[in-house]
Coordinates of C-alpha atoms in Angstrom, one line a residue:
Chain U
M1 CA 41.1 -120.9 0.9
S2 CA 43.5 -121.6 -1.9
T3 CA 46.9 -119.9 -1.3
A4 CA 50.1 -120.9 -2.9
L5 CA 51.5 -124.3 -2.0
Q6 CA 55.1 -123.3 -2.8
V7 CA 56.8 -120.1 -4.1
F8 CA 60.1 -119.6 -5.8
V9 CA 61.7 -116.1 -6.1
D10 CA 64.5 -115.9 -8.7
G11 CA 64.6 -119.7 -8.6
E12 CA 64.9 -120.0 -4.8
S13 CA 62.2 -121.4 -2.6
C14 CA 60.7 -118.6 -0.5
S15 CA 58.1 -118.8 2.2
E16 CA 57.8 -115.1 2.9
S17 CA 54.3 -113.6 2.8
W18 CA 55.2 -110.6 0.7
T19 CA 55.3 -112.7 -2.4
Q20 CA 51.5 -113.1 -2.2
D21 CA 50.7 -109.5 -1.3
R22 CA 47.9 -108.3 -3.4
G23 CA 49.7 -105.0 -3.8
L24 CA 52.5 -106.9 -5.7
Q25 CA 50.1 -109.1 -7.6
F26 CA 47.5 -106.6 -8.7
G27 CA 48.6 -103.1 -7.6
D28 CA 45.8 -103.5 -5.1
G29 CA 46.6 -100.6 -2.8
L30 CA 47.0 -96.9 -2.4
F31 CA 49.8 -94.5 -1.5
E32 CA 50.5 -90.9 -0.4
T33 CA 53.7 -89.0 -1.2
M34 CA 54.1 -86.4 1.5
Q35 CA 56.6 -83.7 2.4
V36 CA 57.8 -83.6 6.0
R37 CA 59.0 -80.2 7.2
G38 CA 59.8 -79.1 10.7
G39 CA 58.8 -82.5 12.1
N40 CA 55.3 -82.4 10.6
V41 CA 53.6 -83.8 7.5
R42 CA 52.6 -80.9 5.3
F43 CA 48.9 -80.9 4.4
E44 CA 48.4 -84.0 6.6
S45 CA 44.7 -83.7 6.8
L46 CA 44.3 -83.6 3.0
H47 CA 46.6 -86.6 2.6
R48 CA 44.6 -88.4 5.2
A49 CA 41.3 -87.5 3.6
R50 CA 42.4 -88.8 0.2
L51 CA 43.7 -92.0 1.7
T52 CA 40.5 -92.5 3.6
L53 CA 38.4 -91.9 0.4
G54 CA 40.6 -94.3 -1.5
C55 CA 40.3 -97.0 1.2
S56 CA 36.5 -96.5 1.1
R57 CA 36.3 -96.8 -2.7
L58 CA 38.5 -99.9 -2.8
A59 CA 37.0 -101.4 0.4
I60 CA 40.4 -101.6 2.1
T61 CA 40.0 -101.5 5.9
A62 CA 42.6 -99.8 8.0
D63 CA 43.3 -98.4 11.4
H64 CA 43.6 -94.9 10.1
A65 CA 44.1 -93.4 13.6
G66 CA 47.0 -95.8 14.3
I67 CA 48.6 -95.2 10.9
W68 CA 48.6 -91.5 11.2
K69 CA 49.9 -91.6 14.7
Q70 CA 52.8 -93.6 13.5
V71 CA 53.4 -91.2 10.5
A72 CA 53.3 -88.2 12.9
E73 CA 55.8 -89.9 15.3
Q74 CA 58.1 -90.7 12.4
A75 CA 57.8 -87.2 11.0
R76 CA 59.0 -85.8 14.4
V77 CA 61.9 -88.2 14.3
Q78 CA 62.9 -87.3 10.8
G79 CA 62.3 -83.6 10.9
Q80 CA 62.8 -83.0 7.1
A81 CA 62.0 -85.8 4.7
L82 CA 59.8 -87.1 1.9
F83 CA 57.5 -89.9 3.1
K84 CA 55.8 -92.5 0.9
L85 CA 53.0 -94.1 2.8
Q86 CA 51.6 -97.2 1.0
L87 CA 48.7 -99.4 2.1
T88 CA 48.1 -102.7 0.3
R89 CA 45.1 -104.9 0.8
G90 CA 47.6 -107.4 2.2
G91 CA 48.4 -111.0 1.6
A92 CA 46.1 -112.9 -0.7
T93 CA 43.8 -115.2 1.2
A94 CA 42.6 -116.9 -1.9
R95 CA 43.8 -117.3 -5.5
G96 CA 42.4 -114.8 -8.1
Y97 CA 41.2 -111.2 -8.3
A98 CA 38.4 -111.3 -5.7
P99 CA 39.2 -110.0 -2.3
T100 CA 37.8 -112.3 0.4
G101 CA 37.5 -109.6 3.1
S102 CA 39.8 -111.5 5.4
E103 CA 43.0 -109.9 4.1
R104 CA 45.1 -107.9 6.6
T105 CA 46.0 -104.5 5.3
R106 CA 49.8 -103.9 5.1
V107 CA 51.3 -100.5 5.8
I108 CA 54.6 -99.5 4.3
L109 CA 56.2 -96.2 5.3
S110 CA 59.3 -95.3 3.3
V111 CA 61.5 -92.4 4.3
F112 CA 63.3 -90.5 1.5
P113 CA 65.6 -87.5 1.6
P114 CA 63.6 -84.2 1.7
P115 CA 62.9 -82.6 -1.7
S116 CA 65.7 -80.3 -2.7
R117 CA 65.4 -77.2 -4.8
A118 CA 68.5 -78.5 -6.7
E119 CA 66.3 -81.3 -8.2
I120 CA 64.3 -78.6 -10.0
P121 CA 65.8 -77.1 -13.1
A122 CA 65.9 -73.3 -13.4
E123 CA 63.9 -73.4 -16.6
I124 CA 60.8 -75.7 -16.6
H125 CA 60.1 -77.3 -19.9
V126 CA 57.0 -79.3 -20.5
V127 CA 56.3 -81.5 -23.6
P128 CA 53.1 -83.2 -24.8
L129 CA 53.2 -87.0 -24.7
D130 CA 51.4 -89.6 -26.8
N131 CA 50.7 -91.8 -23.7
V132 CA 47.1 -91.7 -22.7
L133 CA 45.2 -92.3 -19.5
G134 CA 42.4 -94.8 -19.5
E135 CA 39.1 -93.6 -18.2
N136 CA 37.6 -95.3 -15.2
P137 CA 35.4 -93.2 -12.9
Q138 CA 35.6 -95.8 -10.1
L139 CA 39.4 -95.3 -9.9
A140 CA 39.7 -91.7 -11.1
G141 CA 41.2 -89.3 -8.6
L142 CA 42.7 -92.0 -6.3
K143 CA 46.4 -92.4 -5.8
H144 CA 46.2 -96.1 -6.2
C145 CA 49.0 -98.5 -7.1
N146 CA 48.0 -99.2 -10.7
R147 CA 50.5 -96.8 -12.2
L148 CA 51.8 -98.4 -15.3
E149 CA 50.5 -95.5 -17.4
Q150 CA 52.7 -93.1 -15.5
V151 CA 55.6 -95.5 -15.6
L152 CA 55.4 -95.8 -19.4
A153 CA 54.9 -92.0 -19.7
R154 CA 57.9 -91.2 -17.6
A155 CA 59.9 -93.7 -19.7
S156 CA 58.9 -92.0 -22.9
L157 CA 60.1 -88.7 -21.4
Q158 CA 63.7 -90.0 -21.2
G159 CA 65.9 -88.2 -23.6
K160 CA 63.4 -85.4 -24.1
E161 CA 65.1 -82.7 -22.0
A162 CA 61.8 -81.9 -20.3
F163 CA 60.9 -81.7 -16.6
E164 CA 57.4 -83.0 -17.2
G165 CA 55.2 -84.5 -19.9
M166 CA 51.5 -83.8 -20.5
M167 CA 49.0 -86.7 -20.8
S168 CA 45.6 -86.9 -22.3
S169 CA 42.6 -89.1 -21.5
S170 CA 41.8 -91.8 -24.0
S171 CA 39.0 -89.5 -25.2
G172 CA 41.4 -86.7 -26.0
R173 CA 41.1 -84.3 -23.0
L174 CA 44.1 -82.8 -21.3
I175 CA 44.3 -84.3 -17.8
S176 CA 47.7 -83.9 -16.1
G177 CA 51.4 -84.4 -16.1
T178 CA 53.0 -87.8 -15.4
M179 CA 53.6 -86.9 -11.8
S180 CA 51.8 -83.5 -11.4
N181 CA 48.5 -81.8 -11.8
V182 CA 48.4 -78.8 -14.2
F183 CA 47.0 -75.3 -14.0
L184 CA 46.6 -73.2 -17.2
E185 CA 45.9 -69.6 -18.1
L186 CA 43.5 -70.0 -21.0
D187 CA 41.5 -67.2 -22.6
G188 CA 42.5 -64.9 -19.7
G189 CA 41.2 -67.2 -17.0
L190 CA 42.8 -69.9 -14.8
V191 CA 41.6 -73.5 -15.2
T192 CA 42.6 -77.0 -14.1
P193 CA 41.3 -80.3 -15.6
E194 CA 38.6 -82.4 -14.0
V195 CA 39.9 -85.7 -12.7
D196 CA 36.6 -87.5 -12.5
R197 CA 37.3 -90.0 -15.3
C198 CA 41.0 -90.3 -15.0
G199 CA 44.0 -88.6 -13.4
I200 CA 44.8 -88.1 -9.7
A201 CA 43.2 -85.5 -7.4
G202 CA 46.5 -84.2 -6.1
V203 CA 46.7 -82.8 -2.6
L204 CA 48.6 -79.8 -3.8
R205 CA 46.0 -79.3 -6.5
A206 CA 43.4 -79.2 -3.6
V207 CA 45.6 -76.7 -1.8
V208 CA 45.9 -74.5 -4.9
L209 CA 42.1 -74.5 -5.3
R210 CA 41.6 -73.7 -1.6
E211 CA 44.1 -70.9 -1.5
A212 CA 42.8 -69.4 -4.7
R213 CA 39.3 -69.3 -3.1
V214 CA 40.8 -67.6 0.0
A215 CA 42.6 -65.1 -2.2
G216 CA 39.6 -64.4 -4.4
I217 CA 41.3 -65.8 -7.5
A218 CA 38.9 -67.6 -9.8
V219 CA 40.2 -71.0 -10.9
Q220 CA 37.8 -73.2 -12.9
V221 CA 37.8 -77.0 -12.7
A222 CA 36.7 -78.0 -16.2
D223 CA 37.0 -80.5 -19.1
I224 CA 39.9 -79.1 -21.1
S225 CA 40.7 -80.1 -24.7
W226 CA 44.2 -81.3 -25.6
S227 CA 44.6 -78.3 -27.9
A228 CA 44.7 -76.0 -24.8
L229 CA 48.4 -76.9 -24.8
D230 CA 48.7 -74.8 -28.0
R231 CA 46.6 -72.0 -26.7
C232 CA 47.5 -71.5 -23.1
T233 CA 49.4 -68.4 -22.2
S234 CA 50.7 -69.6 -18.8
M235 CA 51.0 -72.9 -17.0
A236 CA 52.0 -74.3 -13.6
L237 CA 52.5 -77.8 -12.3
S238 CA 51.6 -79.0 -8.8
N239 CA 52.6 -81.9 -6.5
A240 CA 53.7 -82.5 -2.9
R241 CA 57.3 -82.4 -3.8
I242 CA 57.5 -79.4 -6.1
G243 CA 54.6 -77.3 -4.7
L244 CA 53.1 -75.1 -7.4
L245 CA 55.7 -74.6 -10.1
P246 CA 55.4 -72.1 -13.0
V247 CA 56.3 -73.5 -16.4
N248 CA 58.6 -71.6 -18.8
R249 CA 58.0 -73.5 -22.0
V250 CA 55.5 -76.0 -23.4
A251 CA 56.4 -77.9 -26.6
G252 CA 59.2 -75.3 -27.0
R253 CA 56.8 -72.4 -26.9
P254 CA 57.7 -69.7 -24.3
L255 CA 55.0 -69.0 -21.7
A256 CA 54.4 -65.9 -19.6
I257 CA 54.5 -66.3 -15.8
N258 CA 51.0 -65.7 -14.6
A259 CA 51.1 -63.2 -11.6
Q260 CA 48.3 -64.9 -9.8
L261 CA 49.8 -68.3 -10.1
R262 CA 53.1 -66.9 -8.9
A263 CA 51.5 -65.3 -5.9
L264 CA 49.7 -68.6 -5.1
S265 CA 53.0 -70.5 -5.4
A266 CA 54.7 -68.2 -3.0
R267 CA 51.8 -68.3 -0.6
I268 CA 51.6 -72.1 -0.6
E269 CA 55.3 -72.4 0.0
T270 CA 54.8 -70.8 3.4
L271 CA 51.9 -73.1 4.4
E272 CA 52.1 -76.2 6.6
Q273 CA 48.5 -77.3 6.4
Chain O
M1 CA 70.2 -92.7 -7.0
S2 CA 67.6 -91.9 -4.4
T3 CA 66.3 -95.0 -2.7
A4 CA 64.6 -95.1 0.7
L5 CA 66.7 -94.2 3.7
Q6 CA 64.5 -96.2 6.0
V7 CA 61.4 -98.4 5.7
F8 CA 58.7 -99.4 8.2
V9 CA 56.3 -102.3 7.6
D10 CA 53.3 -102.3 9.9
G11 CA 55.3 -100.1 12.2
E12 CA 58.4 -102.2 12.3
S13 CA 61.7 -101.2 10.7
C14 CA 62.4 -103.4 7.7
S15 CA 65.5 -103.5 5.4
E16 CA 64.2 -106.1 3.0
S17 CA 64.3 -105.2 -0.7
W18 CA 60.8 -106.4 -1.5
T19 CA 59.3 -103.2 0.1
Q20 CA 60.7 -101.2 -2.8
D21 CA 59.8 -103.6 -5.6
R22 CA 58.3 -101.6 -8.4
G23 CA 55.7 -104.4 -8.8
L24 CA 54.5 -103.6 -5.3
Q25 CA 54.8 -99.8 -5.8
F26 CA 53.2 -99.5 -9.2
G27 CA 52.0 -102.9 -10.4
D28 CA 55.1 -102.6 -12.7
G29 CA 55.2 -106.2 -13.9
L30 CA 53.5 -109.0 -15.9
F31 CA 52.1 -112.4 -15.1
E32 CA 51.0 -115.7 -16.6
T33 CA 48.5 -118.1 -15.1
M34 CA 49.2 -121.6 -16.5
Q35 CA 47.9 -125.1 -16.2
V36 CA 50.4 -127.8 -15.5
R37 CA 49.3 -131.2 -16.6
G38 CA 51.3 -134.4 -17.0
G39 CA 54.4 -132.6 -15.9
N40 CA 54.2 -130.0 -18.7
V41 CA 52.9 -126.4 -19.0
R42 CA 49.9 -126.4 -21.3
F43 CA 50.2 -124.0 -24.2
E44 CA 53.7 -123.0 -23.0
S45 CA 54.8 -121.5 -26.2
L46 CA 51.7 -119.2 -26.2
H47 CA 52.3 -118.1 -22.6
R48 CA 55.9 -117.5 -23.4
A49 CA 55.1 -115.5 -26.5
R50 CA 52.7 -113.2 -24.5
L51 CA 55.2 -112.7 -21.7
T52 CA 57.9 -111.9 -24.2
L53 CA 55.6 -109.4 -25.9
G54 CA 54.7 -107.8 -22.6
C55 CA 58.3 -107.5 -21.5
S56 CA 59.1 -105.8 -24.9
R57 CA 56.2 -103.4 -24.5
L58 CA 57.1 -102.5 -20.9
A59 CA 60.9 -102.6 -21.6
I60 CA 61.4 -105.3 -18.9
T61 CA 64.5 -107.3 -19.6
A62 CA 64.6 -110.9 -18.6
D63 CA 66.5 -114.1 -19.2
H64 CA 63.5 -115.8 -20.9
A65 CA 65.4 -119.0 -21.7
G66 CA 66.4 -119.4 -18.0
I67 CA 62.9 -118.6 -16.7
W68 CA 61.2 -121.1 -18.9
K69 CA 63.8 -123.7 -18.1
Q70 CA 63.0 -123.2 -14.4
V71 CA 59.3 -123.3 -15.1
A72 CA 59.6 -126.6 -17.1
E73 CA 61.7 -128.2 -14.4
Q74 CA 59.2 -127.2 -11.7
A75 CA 56.3 -128.5 -14.0
R76 CA 58.0 -131.9 -14.1
V77 CA 58.4 -131.9 -10.3
Q78 CA 54.7 -130.9 -9.7
G79 CA 53.1 -133.0 -12.3
Q80 CA 49.6 -131.4 -11.9
A81 CA 49.3 -127.8 -10.7
L82 CA 48.3 -124.2 -11.5
F83 CA 51.4 -122.0 -11.9
K84 CA 51.4 -118.2 -11.6
L85 CA 54.6 -116.8 -13.0
Q86 CA 55.1 -113.1 -12.2
L87 CA 57.9 -110.9 -13.5
T88 CA 58.4 -107.5 -11.9
R89 CA 60.8 -104.8 -13.0
G90 CA 62.4 -105.4 -9.7
G91 CA 63.6 -103.1 -6.9
A92 CA 63.4 -99.4 -7.5
T93 CA 66.8 -97.9 -8.1
A94 CA 65.4 -94.3 -7.9
R95 CA 62.4 -92.6 -6.4
G96 CA 59.4 -92.0 -8.7
Y97 CA 57.7 -93.5 -11.7
A98 CA 60.6 -93.5 -14.2
P99 CA 62.5 -96.7 -14.6
T100 CA 66.3 -96.1 -14.6
G101 CA 67.1 -99.2 -16.7
S102 CA 69.3 -100.6 -13.9
E103 CA 66.6 -102.5 -12.2
R104 CA 67.0 -106.2 -11.8
T105 CA 63.9 -108.1 -12.9
R106 CA 62.4 -110.3 -10.2
V107 CA 60.8 -113.7 -11.1
I108 CA 58.2 -115.1 -8.7
L109 CA 56.8 -118.6 -9.5
S110 CA 53.8 -119.6 -7.3
V111 CA 52.5 -123.1 -7.3
F112 CA 48.8 -123.7 -6.7
P113 CA 46.7 -126.8 -6.6
P114 CA 45.6 -127.9 -10.1
P115 CA 42.2 -126.6 -11.4
S116 CA 39.4 -128.9 -10.3
R117 CA 36.2 -129.5 -12.2
A118 CA 34.5 -129.1 -8.8
E119 CA 35.3 -125.4 -8.7
I120 CA 33.1 -124.9 -11.8
P121 CA 29.3 -124.9 -11.2
A122 CA 27.1 -127.2 -13.2
E123 CA 25.1 -124.2 -14.5
I124 CA 27.2 -121.2 -15.7
H125 CA 25.5 -117.9 -15.0
V126 CA 26.9 -114.6 -16.3
V127 CA 25.8 -111.1 -15.4
P128 CA 26.6 -107.7 -16.8
L129 CA 28.6 -105.4 -14.6
D130 CA 28.8 -101.6 -14.3
N131 CA 32.6 -101.8 -13.9
V132 CA 34.4 -100.5 -17.0
L133 CA 37.8 -101.0 -18.5
G134 CA 39.8 -97.9 -19.2
E135 CA 41.2 -97.8 -22.7
N136 CA 45.0 -97.7 -23.3
P137 CA 46.3 -99.2 -26.5
Q138 CA 49.9 -99.3 -25.0
L139 CA 48.7 -101.7 -22.3
A140 CA 45.8 -103.5 -24.0
G141 CA 46.2 -107.2 -24.5
L142 CA 49.0 -107.6 -21.9
K143 CA 48.6 -109.5 -18.7
H144 CA 50.2 -106.8 -16.6
C145 CA 49.9 -106.3 -12.9
N146 CA 47.6 -103.3 -12.9
R147 CA 44.5 -105.2 -12.2
L148 CA 42.4 -103.0 -9.9
E149 CA 39.7 -102.9 -12.5
Q150 CA 39.3 -106.7 -12.3
V151 CA 39.6 -106.6 -8.5
L152 CA 36.7 -104.1 -8.2
A153 CA 34.7 -106.0 -10.7
R154 CA 35.2 -109.3 -8.9
A155 CA 34.2 -107.6 -5.7
S156 CA 31.0 -106.3 -7.2
L157 CA 30.1 -109.9 -8.3
Q158 CA 30.0 -111.0 -4.7
G159 CA 26.5 -111.9 -3.7
K160 CA 25.3 -112.0 -7.3
E161 CA 25.3 -115.8 -7.6
A162 CA 27.1 -115.6 -11.0
F163 CA 30.2 -117.4 -12.1
E164 CA 31.4 -114.5 -14.2
G165 CA 30.6 -110.8 -14.9
M166 CA 30.8 -109.0 -18.2
M167 CA 32.7 -105.8 -18.5
S168 CA 32.6 -103.0 -21.0
S169 CA 35.2 -100.5 -22.2
S170 CA 34.8 -96.9 -21.1
S171 CA 33.5 -96.2 -24.6
G172 CA 30.7 -98.8 -24.2
R173 CA 32.0 -101.9 -26.0
L174 CA 31.7 -105.4 -24.7
I175 CA 35.2 -106.6 -23.9
S176 CA 35.5 -109.6 -21.6
G177 CA 34.7 -111.2 -18.3
T178 CA 36.5 -110.2 -15.1
M179 CA 38.9 -113.2 -15.5
S180 CA 38.0 -114.7 -18.9
N181 CA 37.6 -113.8 -22.6
V182 CA 34.2 -114.3 -24.2
F183 CA 32.9 -115.8 -27.4
L184 CA 29.4 -115.1 -28.6
E185 CA 27.0 -116.5 -31.2
L186 CA 25.5 -113.3 -32.7
D187 CA 23.3 -113.2 -35.7
G188 CA 24.2 -116.7 -36.5
G189 CA 28.0 -116.2 -36.5
L190 CA 30.7 -116.6 -33.8
V191 CA 32.6 -113.5 -32.6
T192 CA 35.0 -112.5 -29.9
P193 CA 35.8 -108.9 -28.9
E194 CA 38.9 -107.0 -30.1
V195 CA 41.3 -106.4 -27.2
D196 CA 43.4 -103.7 -28.8
R197 CA 42.2 -100.8 -26.6
C198 CA 41.6 -102.7 -23.3
G199 CA 41.2 -106.3 -22.1
I200 CA 43.6 -109.2 -22.1
A201 CA 44.6 -111.3 -25.1
G202 CA 44.1 -114.6 -23.3
V203 CA 46.2 -117.6 -24.2
L204 CA 43.0 -119.8 -24.3
R205 CA 41.4 -117.1 -26.5
A206 CA 44.3 -117.6 -28.9
V207 CA 43.9 -121.4 -28.7
V208 CA 40.2 -121.1 -29.5
L209 CA 40.9 -118.9 -32.5
R210 CA 43.6 -121.2 -33.7
E211 CA 41.6 -124.4 -33.3
A212 CA 38.6 -122.8 -35.0
R213 CA 40.8 -122.0 -38.0
V214 CA 42.0 -125.6 -38.0
A215 CA 38.4 -126.9 -37.9
G216 CA 37.2 -124.5 -40.5
I217 CA 34.9 -122.7 -38.1
A218 CA 34.6 -119.0 -38.7
V219 CA 35.2 -116.8 -35.6
Q220 CA 35.3 -113.1 -36.1
V221 CA 37.4 -110.8 -33.9
A222 CA 35.4 -107.5 -33.9
D223 CA 34.3 -104.5 -32.0
I224 CA 31.1 -105.6 -30.3
S225 CA 28.5 -103.4 -28.7
W226 CA 27.4 -103.9 -25.1
S227 CA 23.9 -104.6 -26.3
A228 CA 25.2 -107.9 -27.8
L229 CA 24.6 -109.3 -24.3
D230 CA 20.8 -108.9 -25.0
R231 CA 21.0 -110.4 -28.5
C232 CA 23.5 -113.2 -28.4
T233 CA 22.1 -116.7 -28.7
S234 CA 25.1 -118.6 -27.2
M235 CA 28.1 -117.6 -25.2
A236 CA 31.3 -119.3 -23.9
L237 CA 34.1 -118.1 -21.6
S238 CA 37.8 -118.9 -21.9
N239 CA 40.8 -118.9 -19.7
A240 CA 43.7 -121.2 -18.8
R241 CA 41.9 -122.6 -15.7
I242 CA 38.5 -123.3 -17.2
G243 CA 39.3 -123.9 -20.8
L244 CA 36.4 -122.9 -23.1
L245 CA 33.3 -123.1 -21.0
P246 CA 29.8 -122.8 -22.4
V247 CA 27.5 -120.4 -20.6
N248 CA 23.9 -121.3 -19.6
R249 CA 22.4 -117.9 -18.8
V250 CA 23.3 -114.3 -19.3
A251 CA 21.5 -111.8 -17.1
G252 CA 19.0 -114.6 -16.2
R253 CA 18.2 -115.2 -19.9
P254 CA 18.7 -118.9 -21.0
L255 CA 21.2 -119.4 -23.8
A256 CA 21.5 -122.3 -26.3
I257 CA 24.7 -124.3 -26.3
N258 CA 26.4 -123.7 -29.6
A259 CA 27.4 -127.0 -31.2
Q260 CA 30.6 -125.5 -32.7
L261 CA 31.7 -124.0 -29.4
R262 CA 31.0 -127.3 -27.7
A263 CA 33.1 -129.2 -30.2
L264 CA 35.9 -126.7 -29.9
S265 CA 35.7 -126.9 -26.1
A266 CA 36.0 -130.7 -26.2
R267 CA 38.8 -130.6 -28.7
I268 CA 40.8 -128.0 -26.7
E269 CA 40.4 -130.0 -23.5
T270 CA 42.5 -132.8 -25.2
L271 CA 45.3 -130.4 -26.3
E272 CA 48.6 -129.9 -24.5
Q273 CA 50.1 -127.2 -26.8

C-alpha cells in the first residue's frame, strides 16, 4: 500500500482523508440529481436503478439499501428540495489509477433549494455548440463524475443568451444538451438520441419514454445526425430539475410547440414516480 | 449563488468546503505526477508548461509562480520523492456544471515515496485492452482529472500478469498505455502516436522526442493503427515514474530491444531537466 506520506492543501499541511479521495483525484464516482417534493424523492426507483447500474459498471460497492433509507429520511425532513447524491470509490488505498478493491465508498448527500419556475426563462432558446462528447460505450449512459466536457460546454454558453446548448458526439451525431436530454419532432415523428456511445441516460428521459408508451405516443430512440437541428420542427429538453420543457427557438429559428410533447410535459409534472 | 444548504457525508452532517469542490464533483481540475531527485523536480519546466497550458484550456486561474515556489521548497525538503500536484477549480460557487469565474483554485500537493526500481518487473509485458479512449480535441493532451477511462482500463488489467495495457481511441487508433505513452519501432522507423484527439501529452514523451532530436534519431509523431501492435518489432513505454522503459513482450509476442530506444532511455535517466 503506497498512500501519501504528506499532503499540503494551499500550502498548509493537511492530514484529512478527503485529499486522497478517488472522486477528487480521477472523478471516480457517480451522482444523481433528484427533485424532492412533498417529502419524497421523485422517480426514486429510476434514480436508484441508474445508480445501481453505474456502481455495477464501475465496480463500486455500496450499501444501496442503507443509502436510499438515508435519502428517504432526509427527503421527509426537507419536504421540498433538490438533492445531489454522490458516491465516490472513496479514499485511495494505493497510488495510481488501479482500484485495489479495498476502498471504502463515500456517500455525499447535498441539499439544495427546490427547483423554482423562476429559474426557467419564459422563452427557451437553444444553440448548437462546438463542444463534442467523446465516445466510450463502457461509460455511456452513466451519470459519472467525469464531467469536464459538460463544464467546458456550459462555459462556452456564457454570453450566448441561451438556456441550453446542444452537443454532438465526436463522430458527429446529435446527443444531448449540456445538462439535459433532448426530444425532437423530425419528419413528423418524435425521436430522442441513443446514449449508448456517449451522453447520459437521464431519469426524466426514461420517464418521458415510459409515459409516451403508456399514452400510445410513438417516440423512437435512434442515431440522429447533427443536421437534425436544422430540420426539426419541435424540440423539448428533459432533466430532473426542469421536467420536460418545450423549446421555443433553436439557433434563432422559431419552433412549433408539439402537442404530444406538451401533453407529456403536463402529465409528467403531476407524477411522483 | 446557489450552494448547498446542508451536506451529509456518510450520513453525518458536514460543513467542510471540500464536499463541494468541483474537482470532486466533476473532475474539474488538472494534475502533474513528478519525480523529485536530489532535492529538485525532474523536468520541472515541462511539467510547469503542461499545467499552464491545461489551466489556460480549462480557464483555471492560478498563482503559478507561487505554486512552483512551494513545490521547489518542498522538493528541497524531501530530497527524493514522487510528487502529485493537483489543481482543482475549487469550491462550487453555484449549483451545476457552469463555472462562475469566482471559484478559488485549490492546490493539493501529495508526497509519495520515490519511485523504486523494485516496482518494475525484470520482464515488461504489455497486453492490448478493449477499453477505449473517447475523442475530444478540447481535452486531448491534458493531464486533467477525468480519468475514469484509465481507472477502468487499469481494473481490466488485474489478473492479466502484464505491466501495462494498450488502449485505442474510439475510432480505432493506437494511442497509449493506461499510465504511459508508447514508442514503437515500425517498418524500421520509430514512431509515437499523436495525442491531439485523446491521450495525454506526457512530459517524458516530450523529453524522449527532445532528446531524440538532439541525438539525431528520427521519431515520427503520427496516427498509428491498432494493428501496429501486431507488426511492431520493438516498443518502449514512458512516464515520469518509469522513464523510458523497453518492452519485452506484447500480447505474448517477444520483441527486440531497439538500440536507439535503449540509448535514449539511458541518456534520459541521467537528465534532471
